[in-house]
Amino acid sequence: MELFNSALGRNITFVRPAYFIISGLMGIPNIKYYYIFLFFVYIVSVLGNTAVMAIIYLDHNLRTPKYVAVFNLAFVDLFGSSALVPKVIDIFLLNHPNIPYSDCLTFLFFCYTCLCMQSFNLVALSYDRLVAIIFPLHYQVKITHRFMLSLIGVFWVFVIIAILIAIGLITRLSFCGSVVINSYFCDHGQIYRLACNDHYPNYVLSCLYPVLMFWLPLVFILLSYLYIGFTLAKVATVQEGLKAFKTCTGHILLVAIYFIPLLITFTLMENIHPNARIINLSLTSVIPPMLNPIIYVLQTQEIKESLKKLLKIRRKLKITMAKSTIM
């Protein structure tokens, strides 16, 4: 980030603390059990997302553009949970609340990158459903592996650049007083509010980024499903419409689980207790990655069939090995 600062002003000196202190939840007895709960949620998330990624990788029938997006969603969930939860456990259960300045910015980068990529993954999946239902005859032409990989790649580049800009602006802040971050991780909004120099650019980003990263994707997803519903109501029978919409059930559940807590938090940011905000955001960070693979396994027929097929192959291999051992 020195390059970022030198480009904006060569002779400016900034006061940077050696470390920040993550305060976490305050005044709640036995709060350590909440962090233990987060750890168990993390274990389920790791197992579930690893299983989904393995199924997609092993079954060649799932090498479709849609499952490129599903694989990326599982990867982001796994990566995001692994970036957040072990560090939270280290901070609060192992009592290491002090985090070096550069480590804090790195922590911020990975947490926000994965949180935002979850949103854009849901956009990719909603577009896939839109084309599959509205333009079924053109699906194979419009939604190709190259298109889906390019779309996801553009999302990654956009999110990474956006988060790096936010971090670059933080490096131009001076911290003269408190270094206590009232959150469970290195929260962008809580960090820039501690600065003793002008942080208006950071404030602008804190207002702009929720719109770009969460509101606009949500609007696109809602409009796509409204369009799907409107089109099916005109051209399909009730039974056909329900059958087509059933293919979207898993995705709709993922959207609700991800966006509702975020919207509540960002809408009521100034009117809810800091502890309620922290609990809401922390659950938003760990619950969707845990539920996503469960929902996809239960709601997606292709993955259920693939899982059954892989389990049958495994049983056959065990029987074959057992027979060869006896002989």
mmCIF file of C-alpha atoms in Angstrom:
data_model
loop_
_atom_site.group_PDB
_atom_site.id
_atom_site.type_symbol
_atom_site.label_atom_id
_atom_site.label_comp_id
_atom_site.label_asym_id
_atom_site.label_seq_id
_atom_site.Cartn_x
_atom_site.Cartn_y
_atom_site.Cartn_z
ATOM 1 C CA MET A 1 0.000 0.000 0.000
ATOM 2 C CA GLU A 2 3.031 2.329 0.078
ATOM 3 C CA LEU A 3 2.649 2.715 -3.701
ATOM 4 C CA PHE A 4 -0.947 3.827 -3.155
ATOM 5 C CA ASN A 5 0.119 6.449 -0.619
ATOM 6 C CA SER A 6 3.091 7.720 -2.612
ATOM 7 C CA ALA A 7 0.843 8.238 -5.626
ATOM 8 C CA LEU A 8 -1.503 10.427 -3.589
ATOM 9 C CA GLY A 9 1.023 12.400 -1.600
ATOM 10 C CA ARG A 10 4.741 11.982 -1.112
ATOM 11 C CA ASN A 11 5.363 14.107 1.958
ATOM 12 C CA ILE A 12 2.419 13.051 4.126
ATOM 13 C CA THR A 13 3.170 11.298 7.406
ATOM 14 C CA PHE A 14 0.554 9.009 8.911
ATOM 15 C CA VAL A 15 0.334 7.801 12.504
ATOM 16 C CA ARG A 16 -0.216 4.062 12.389
ATOM 17 C CA PRO A 17 -0.672 1.961 15.523
ATOM 18 C CA ALA A 18 1.462 -1.101 16.161
ATOM 19 C CA TYR A 19 -1.722 -3.098 16.647
ATOM 20 C CA PHE A 20 -5.497 -2.961 16.945
ATOM 21 C CA ILE A 21 -7.544 -4.515 19.747
ATOM 22 C CA ILE A 22 -10.632 -6.534 18.754
ATOM 23 C CA SER A 23 -13.189 -6.042 21.525
ATOM 24 C CA GLY A 24 -15.909 -8.451 20.388
ATOM 25 C CA LEU A 25 -19.129 -8.898 22.329
ATOM 26 C CA MET A 26 -19.215 -6.967 25.591
ATOM 27 C CA GLY A 27 -21.098 -7.521 28.831
ATOM 28 C CA ILE A 28 -22.532 -10.931 27.928
ATOM 29 C CA PRO A 29 -21.853 -13.722 30.456
ATOM 30 C CA ASN A 30 -20.528 -17.067 29.180
ATOM 31 C CA ILE A 31 -19.989 -15.594 25.707
ATOM 32 C CA LYS A 32 -17.211 -18.124 25.112
ATOM 33 C CA TYR A 33 -19.922 -20.713 24.385
ATOM 34 C CA TYR A 34 -21.061 -18.605 21.438
ATOM 35 C CA TYR A 35 -17.566 -18.757 19.955
ATOM 36 C CA ILE A 36 -17.496 -22.527 20.535
ATOM 37 C CA PHE A 37 -20.790 -22.690 18.633
ATOM 38 C CA LEU A 38 -19.186 -20.750 15.760
ATOM 39 C CA PHE A 39 -16.352 -23.271 15.727
ATOM 40 C CA PHE A 40 -18.739 -26.246 15.370
ATOM 41 C CA VAL A 41 -20.602 -24.399 12.609
ATOM 42 C CA TYR A 42 -17.234 -23.912 10.915
ATOM 43 C CA ILE A 43 -16.454 -27.656 11.085
ATOM 44 C CA VAL A 44 -19.805 -28.501 9.459
ATOM 45 C CA SER A 45 -19.158 -25.826 6.813
ATOM 46 C CA VAL A 46 -15.714 -27.231 5.974
ATOM 47 C CA LEU A 47 -17.017 -30.791 5.672
ATOM 48 C CA GLY A 48 -20.074 -29.787 3.640
ATOM 49 C CA ASN A 49 -18.340 -27.489 1.171
ATOM 50 C CA THR A 50 -15.429 -29.879 0.722
ATOM 51 C CA ALA A 51 -17.936 -32.651 -0.037
ATOM 52 C CA VAL A 52 -19.765 -30.519 -2.632
ATOM 53 C CA MET A 53 -16.493 -29.558 -4.320
ATOM 54 C CA ALA A 54 -15.358 -33.194 -4.339
ATOM 55 C CA ILE A 55 -18.666 -34.415 -5.827
ATOM 56 C CA ILE A 56 -18.535 -31.830 -8.623
ATOM 57 C CA TYR A 57 -14.885 -32.645 -9.322
ATOM 58 C CA LEU A 58 -15.356 -36.430 -9.356
ATOM 59 C CA ASP A 59 -18.600 -36.607 -11.347
ATOM 60 C CA HIS A 60 -18.034 -35.640 -14.985
ATOM 61 C CA ASN A 61 -21.799 -35.231 -15.463
ATOM 62 C CA LEU A 62 -21.626 -32.179 -13.185
ATOM 63 C CA ARG A 63 -18.976 -30.434 -15.299
ATOM 64 C CA THR A 64 -21.603 -27.949 -16.539
ATOM 65 C CA PRO A 65 -21.525 -24.112 -16.440
ATOM 66 C CA LYS A 66 -24.061 -24.064 -13.599
ATOM 67 C CA TYR A 67 -21.853 -26.237 -11.430
ATOM 68 C CA VAL A 68 -18.841 -24.056 -12.191
ATOM 69 C CA ALA A 69 -20.726 -21.366 -10.252
ATOM 70 C CA VAL A 70 -21.761 -23.855 -7.547
ATOM 71 C CA PHE A 71 -18.142 -25.021 -7.190
ATOM 72 C CA ASN A 72 -16.986 -21.416 -6.879
ATOM 73 C CA LEU A 73 -19.664 -20.727 -4.254
ATOM 74 C CA ALA A 74 -18.483 -23.735 -2.221
ATOM 75 C CA PHE A 75 -14.861 -22.592 -2.591
ATOM 76 C CA VAL A 76 -15.704 -19.051 -1.437
ATOM 77 C CA ASP A 77 -17.706 -20.408 1.516
ATOM 78 C CA LEU A 78 -14.837 -22.683 2.524
ATOM 79 C CA PHE A 79 -12.186 -20.002 2.039
ATOM 80 C CA GLY A 80 -14.211 -17.305 3.811
ATOM 81 C CA SER A 81 -15.017 -19.485 6.808
ATOM 82 C CA SER A 82 -11.383 -20.557 7.086
ATOM 83 C CA ALA A 83 -10.213 -16.942 6.947
ATOM 84 C CA LEU A 84 -12.647 -15.832 9.656
ATOM 85 C CA VAL A 85 -13.497 -18.482 12.233
ATOM 86 C CA PRO A 86 -10.006 -19.793 13.218
ATOM 87 C CA LYS A 87 -8.867 -16.184 13.755
ATOM 88 C CA VAL A 88 -11.991 -15.412 15.810
ATOM 89 C CA ILE A 89 -11.296 -18.488 17.951
ATOM 90 C CA ASP A 90 -7.681 -17.352 18.413
ATOM 91 C CA ILE A 91 -8.772 -13.825 19.385
ATOM 92 C CA PHE A 92 -11.526 -14.647 21.855
ATOM 93 C CA LEU A 93 -11.109 -18.206 23.106
ATOM 94 C CA LEU A 94 -7.312 -18.154 23.232
ATOM 95 C CA ASN A 95 -7.355 -14.532 24.424
ATOM 96 C CA HIS A 96 -5.235 -12.862 21.726
ATOM 97 C CA PRO A 97 -7.254 -9.669 21.076
ATOM 98 C CA ASN A 98 -4.229 -7.672 19.871
ATOM 99 C CA ILE A 99 -3.716 -7.930 16.123
ATOM 100 C CA PRO A 100 -0.821 -6.188 14.299
ATOM 101 C CA TYR A 101 -1.761 -3.349 11.937
ATOM 102 C CA SER A 102 -0.775 -5.122 8.707
ATOM 103 C CA ASP A 103 -2.330 -8.416 9.834
ATOM 104 C CA CYS A 104 -5.570 -6.580 10.570
ATOM 105 C CA LEU A 105 -5.726 -5.167 7.044
ATOM 106 C CA THR A 106 -5.020 -8.635 5.614
ATOM 107 C CA PHE A 107 -7.775 -10.076 7.811
ATOM 108 C CA LEU A 108 -10.135 -7.355 6.542
ATOM 109 C CA PHE A 109 -9.248 -8.112 2.914
ATOM 110 C CA PHE A 110 -10.018 -11.823 3.044
ATOM 111 C CA CYS A 111 -13.208 -11.449 5.110
ATOM 112 C CA TYR A 112 -14.745 -8.765 2.909
ATOM 113 C CA THR A 113 -13.614 -10.368 -0.355
ATOM 114 C CA CYS A 114 -15.338 -13.643 0.474
ATOM 115 C CA LEU A 115 -18.439 -11.936 1.885
ATOM 116 C CA CYS A 116 -18.869 -9.907 -1.322
ATOM 117 C CA MET A 117 -18.105 -12.846 -3.615
ATOM 118 C CA GLN A 118 -20.949 -14.806 -2.036
ATOM 119 C CA SER A 119 -23.283 -12.080 -3.254
ATOM 120 C CA PHE A 120 -21.947 -12.133 -6.820
ATOM 121 C CA ASN A 121 -21.993 -15.939 -6.929
ATOM 122 C CA LEU A 122 -25.724 -15.774 -6.248
ATOM 123 C CA VAL A 123 -26.029 -13.323 -9.163
ATOM 124 C CA ALA A 124 -24.282 -15.815 -11.475
ATOM 125 C CA LEU A 125 -26.584 -18.619 -10.353
ATOM 126 C CA SER A 126 -29.704 -16.464 -10.771
ATOM 127 C CA TYR A 127 -28.654 -15.536 -14.313
ATOM 128 C CA ASP A 128 -28.117 -19.228 -15.058
ATOM 129 C CA ARG A 129 -31.685 -20.014 -13.867
ATOM 130 C CA LEU A 130 -33.095 -17.051 -15.802
ATOM 131 C CA VAL A 131 -31.658 -18.227 -19.122
ATOM 132 C CA ALA A 132 -32.430 -21.901 -18.420
ATOM 133 C CA ILE A 133 -36.136 -21.200 -17.815
ATOM 134 C CA ILE A 134 -36.848 -18.267 -20.144
ATOM 135 C CA PHE A 135 -34.597 -19.275 -23.067
ATOM 136 C CA PRO A 136 -34.246 -23.074 -22.749
ATOM 137 C CA LEU A 137 -33.470 -23.573 -26.449
ATOM 138 C CA HIS A 138 -30.629 -21.037 -26.307
ATOM 139 C CA TYR A 139 -29.235 -22.147 -22.941
ATOM 140 C CA GLN A 140 -26.400 -24.237 -24.357
ATOM 141 C CA VAL A 141 -25.324 -21.334 -26.572
ATOM 142 C CA LYS A 142 -25.675 -18.504 -24.047
ATOM 143 C CA ILE A 143 -24.389 -20.255 -20.908
ATOM 144 C CA THR A 144 -21.098 -21.908 -21.801
ATOM 145 C CA HIS A 145 -18.130 -22.872 -19.644
ATOM 146 C CA ARG A 146 -16.193 -19.966 -21.111
ATOM 147 C CA PHE A 147 -18.985 -17.498 -20.341
ATOM 148 C CA MET A 148 -19.436 -18.692 -16.747
ATOM 149 C CA LEU A 149 -15.691 -18.732 -16.040
ATOM 150 C CA SER A 150 -15.360 -15.233 -17.545
ATOM 151 C CA LEU A 151 -18.315 -13.930 -15.501
ATOM 152 C CA ILE A 152 -16.947 -15.328 -12.253
ATOM 153 C CA GLY A 153 -13.453 -14.070 -13.118
ATOM 154 C CA VAL A 154 -14.810 -10.541 -13.688
ATOM 155 C CA PHE A 155 -16.580 -10.694 -10.321
ATOM 156 C CA TRP A 156 -13.364 -11.771 -8.563
ATOM 157 C CA VAL A 157 -11.341 -8.964 -10.179
ATOM 158 C CA PHE A 158 -13.992 -6.348 -9.379
ATOM 159 C CA VAL A 159 -14.315 -7.385 -5.731
ATOM 160 C CA ILE A 160 -10.558 -7.648 -5.146
ATOM 161 C CA ILE A 161 -9.900 -4.200 -6.666
ATOM 162 C CA ALA A 162 -12.762 -2.675 -4.671
ATOM 163 C CA ILE A 163 -11.513 -4.103 -1.358
ATOM 164 C CA LEU A 164 -7.921 -3.077 -2.129
ATOM 165 C CA ILE A 165 -9.105 0.502 -2.734
ATOM 166 C CA ALA A 166 -10.834 0.488 0.657
ATOM 167 C CA ILE A 167 -7.676 -0.839 2.333
ATOM 168 C CA GLY A 168 -5.545 1.706 0.471
ATOM 169 C CA LEU A 169 -7.678 4.522 1.880
ATOM 170 C CA ILE A 170 -7.354 3.077 5.388
ATOM 171 C CA THR A 171 -3.562 3.275 5.090
ATOM 172 C CA ARG A 172 -3.973 7.050 4.656
ATOM 173 C CA LEU A 173 -5.591 7.371 8.077
ATOM 174 C CA SER A 174 -3.851 8.393 11.290
ATOM 175 C CA PHE A 175 -4.839 6.846 14.613
ATOM 176 C CA CYS A 176 -4.070 9.153 17.528
ATOM 177 C CA GLY A 177 -6.393 7.783 20.204
ATOM 178 C CA SER A 178 -8.243 4.520 20.732
ATOM 179 C CA VAL A 179 -7.268 1.424 18.749
ATOM 180 C CA VAL A 180 -10.150 -0.718 20.039
ATOM 181 C CA ILE A 181 -12.291 -2.120 17.207
ATOM 182 C CA ASN A 182 -15.825 -2.748 18.428
ATOM 183 C CA SER A 183 -16.392 -5.820 16.299
ATOM 184 C CA TYR A 184 -15.458 -9.501 16.032
ATOM 185 C CA PHE A 185 -13.009 -8.922 13.155
ATOM 186 C CA CYS A 186 -11.170 -6.033 11.486
ATOM 187 C CA ASP A 187 -14.335 -4.251 10.417
ATOM 188 C CA HIS A 188 -13.829 -1.466 7.841
ATOM 189 C CA GLY A 189 -16.485 0.815 9.307
ATOM 190 C CA GLN A 190 -15.214 0.450 12.857
ATOM 191 C CA ILE A 191 -11.586 1.056 11.827
ATOM 192 C CA TYR A 192 -11.995 4.282 9.860
ATOM 193 C CA ARG A 193 -14.150 5.790 12.627
ATOM 194 C CA LEU A 194 -11.130 5.541 14.964
ATOM 195 C CA ALA A 195 -9.043 7.854 12.737
ATOM 196 C CA CYS A 196 -8.117 11.344 13.904
ATOM 197 C CA ASN A 197 -7.662 12.841 10.410
ATOM 198 C CA ASP A 198 -10.157 13.300 7.575
ATOM 199 C CA HIS A 199 -11.878 10.021 6.749
ATOM 200 C CA TYR A 200 -14.572 11.317 4.401
ATOM 201 C CA PRO A 201 -13.379 9.151 1.432
ATOM 202 C CA ASN A 202 -13.684 6.079 3.678
ATOM 203 C CA TYR A 203 -17.174 7.197 4.691
ATOM 204 C CA VAL A 204 -18.160 7.535 1.017
ATOM 205 C CA LEU A 205 -16.948 3.986 0.312
ATOM 206 C CA SER A 206 -18.823 2.674 3.355
ATOM 207 C CA CYS A 207 -22.016 4.096 1.828
ATOM 208 C CA LEU A 208 -21.237 3.127 -1.777
ATOM 209 C CA TYR A 209 -19.975 -0.431 -1.327
ATOM 210 C CA PRO A 210 -23.124 -1.882 0.322
ATOM 211 C CA VAL A 211 -25.089 -0.607 -2.694
ATOM 212 C CA LEU A 212 -22.624 -2.091 -5.206
ATOM 213 C CA MET A 213 -21.928 -5.336 -3.381
ATOM 214 C CA PHE A 214 -25.304 -6.174 -1.847
ATOM 215 C CA TRP A 215 -28.244 -3.993 -2.935
ATOM 216 C CA LEU A 216 -27.630 -4.072 -6.716
ATOM 217 C CA PRO A 217 -27.027 -7.856 -6.782
ATOM 218 C CA LEU A 218 -30.179 -8.358 -4.717
ATOM 219 C CA VAL A 219 -32.204 -6.118 -7.067
ATOM 220 C CA PHE A 220 -30.929 -8.108 -10.072
ATOM 221 C CA ILE A 221 -31.828 -11.417 -8.417
ATOM 222 C CA LEU A 222 -35.321 -10.227 -7.440
ATOM 223 C CA LEU A 223 -35.994 -8.796 -10.910
ATOM 224 C CA SER A 224 -34.805 -12.027 -12.552
ATOM 225 C CA TYR A 225 -37.241 -14.100 -10.478
ATOM 226 C CA LEU A 226 -40.078 -11.638 -11.046
ATOM 227 C CA TYR A 227 -39.422 -11.929 -14.782
ATOM 228 C CA ILE A 228 -39.344 -15.730 -14.525
ATOM 229 C CA GLY A 229 -42.639 -15.751 -12.620
ATOM 230 C CA PHE A 230 -44.298 -13.279 -15.008
ATOM 231 C CA THR A 231 -43.191 -15.239 -18.076
ATOM 232 C CA LEU A 232 -44.273 -18.610 -16.672
ATOM 233 C CA ALA A 233 -47.665 -17.181 -15.700
ATOM 234 C CA LYS A 234 -48.251 -16.192 -19.339
ATOM 235 C CA VAL A 235 -46.980 -19.230 -21.247
ATOM 236 C CA ALA A 236 -47.149 -22.224 -18.890
ATOM 237 C CA THR A 237 -49.803 -24.104 -16.955
ATOM 238 C CA VAL A 238 -49.737 -23.982 -13.157
ATOM 239 C CA GLN A 239 -48.203 -27.448 -12.986
ATOM 240 C CA GLU A 240 -45.519 -26.616 -15.553
ATOM 241 C CA GLY A 241 -44.764 -23.320 -13.797
ATOM 242 C CA LEU A 242 -44.362 -25.010 -10.424
ATOM 243 C CA LYS A 243 -42.114 -27.670 -11.977
ATOM 244 C CA ALA A 244 -39.889 -24.992 -13.557
ATOM 245 C CA PHE A 245 -39.824 -22.901 -10.397
ATOM 246 C CA LYS A 246 -38.884 -25.966 -8.337
ATOM 247 C CA THR A 247 -35.464 -25.881 -10.004
ATOM 248 C CA CYS A 248 -34.953 -22.457 -8.376
ATOM 249 C CA THR A 249 -35.950 -23.462 -4.821
ATOM 250 C CA GLY A 250 -32.404 -24.111 -3.610
ATOM 251 C CA HIS A 251 -31.141 -20.827 -5.020
ATOM 252 C CA ILE A 252 -34.033 -18.832 -3.504
ATOM 253 C CA LEU A 253 -33.267 -20.320 -0.086
ATOM 254 C CA LEU A 254 -29.585 -19.355 -0.442
ATOM 255 C CA VAL A 255 -30.570 -15.795 -1.370
ATOM 256 C CA ALA A 256 -32.882 -15.475 1.640
ATOM 257 C CA ILE A 257 -30.340 -16.922 4.092
ATOM 258 C CA TYR A 258 -27.587 -14.626 2.830
ATOM 259 C CA PHE A 259 -29.357 -11.322 2.217
ATOM 260 C CA ILE A 260 -32.003 -11.021 4.953
ATOM 261 C CA PRO A 261 -29.560 -10.740 7.919
ATOM 262 C CA LEU A 262 -27.314 -8.367 5.928
ATOM 263 C CA LEU A 263 -30.209 -6.107 4.970
ATOM 264 C CA ILE A 264 -31.465 -6.004 8.554
ATOM 265 C CA THR A 265 -28.004 -5.074 9.809
ATOM 266 C CA PHE A 266 -27.241 -2.404 7.190
ATOM 267 C CA THR A 267 -30.748 -0.910 7.362
ATOM 268 C CA LEU A 268 -30.794 -0.655 11.167
ATOM 269 C CA MET A 269 -27.050 -0.023 11.600
ATOM 270 C CA GLU A 270 -27.488 3.107 13.734
ATOM 271 C CA ASN A 271 -30.496 1.830 15.695
ATOM 272 C CA ILE A 272 -29.383 -1.572 16.965
ATOM 273 C CA HIS A 273 -27.118 -2.422 19.881
ATOM 274 C CA PRO A 274 -23.461 -3.092 18.942
ATOM 275 C CA ASN A 275 -23.743 -6.613 20.362
ATOM 276 C CA ALA A 276 -26.808 -7.318 18.178
ATOM 277 C CA ARG A 277 -24.910 -6.023 15.135
ATOM 278 C CA ILE A 278 -21.900 -8.213 15.902
ATOM 279 C CA ILE A 279 -24.013 -11.344 16.445
ATOM 280 C CA ASN A 280 -26.016 -10.681 13.278
ATOM 281 C CA LEU A 281 -22.936 -10.143 11.105
ATOM 282 C CA SER A 282 -21.016 -13.054 12.608
ATOM 283 C CA LEU A 283 -23.935 -15.419 12.008
ATOM 284 C CA THR A 284 -24.265 -14.063 8.459
ATOM 285 C CA SER A 285 -20.600 -14.892 7.919
ATOM 286 C CA VAL A 286 -20.798 -18.508 9.115
ATOM 287 C CA ILE A 287 -24.391 -19.780 8.781
ATOM 288 C CA PRO A 288 -24.806 -19.454 4.962
ATOM 289 C CA PRO A 289 -21.511 -21.305 4.267
ATOM 290 C CA MET A 290 -22.764 -24.107 6.529
ATOM 291 C CA LEU A 291 -26.264 -24.293 5.005
ATOM 292 C CA ASN A 292 -25.345 -23.810 1.333
ATOM 293 C CA PRO A 293 -23.969 -27.341 0.782
ATOM 294 C CA ILE A 294 -26.821 -28.876 2.798
ATOM 295 C CA ILE A 295 -29.404 -27.041 0.687
ATOM 296 C CA TYR A 296 -27.718 -28.007 -2.567
ATOM 297 C CA VAL A 297 -27.480 -31.668 -1.599
ATOM 298 C CA LEU A 298 -31.124 -31.788 -0.478
ATOM 299 C CA GLN A 299 -32.645 -29.581 -3.196
ATOM 300 C CA THR A 300 -30.573 -30.428 -6.286
ATOM 301 C CA GLN A 301 -31.497 -33.715 -7.949
ATOM 302 C CA GLU A 302 -28.235 -33.920 -9.933
ATOM 303 C CA ILE A 303 -26.073 -33.718 -6.806
ATOM 304 C CA LYS A 304 -28.241 -36.250 -4.950
ATOM 305 C CA GLU A 305 -27.976 -38.681 -7.859
ATOM 306 C CA SER A 306 -24.237 -38.081 -8.143
ATOM 307 C CA LEU A 307 -23.772 -38.670 -4.406
ATOM 308 C CA LYS A 308 -25.720 -41.941 -4.589
ATOM 309 C CA LYS A 309 -23.646 -43.042 -7.586
ATOM 310 C CA LEU A 310 -20.352 -42.231 -5.848
ATOM 311 C CA LEU A 311 -21.450 -44.095 -2.700
ATOM 312 C CA LYS A 312 -22.395 -47.145 -4.801
ATOM 313 C CA ILE A 313 -18.999 -47.096 -6.508
ATOM 314 C CA ARG A 314 -17.308 -46.873 -3.110
ATOM 315 C CA ARG A 315 -19.300 -49.847 -1.778
ATOM 316 C CA LYS A 316 -18.436 -51.891 -4.870
ATOM 317 C CA LEU A 317 -14.753 -51.089 -4.415
ATOM 318 C CA LYS A 318 -14.898 -52.173 -0.760
ATOM 319 C CA ILE A 319 -16.584 -55.455 -1.712
ATOM 320 C CA THR A 320 -14.048 -56.076 -4.478
ATOM 321 C CA MET A 321 -11.137 -55.372 -2.124
ATOM 322 C CA ALA A 322 -12.631 -57.617 0.555
ATOM 323 C CA LYS A 323 -13.000 -60.494 -1.942
ATOM 324 C CA SER A 324 -9.454 -60.064 -3.222
ATOM 325 C CA THR A 325 -8.151 -60.116 0.370
ATOM 326 C CA ILE A 326 -10.007 -63.378 1.112
ATOM 327 C CA MET A 327 -8.698 -65.021 -2.074
#
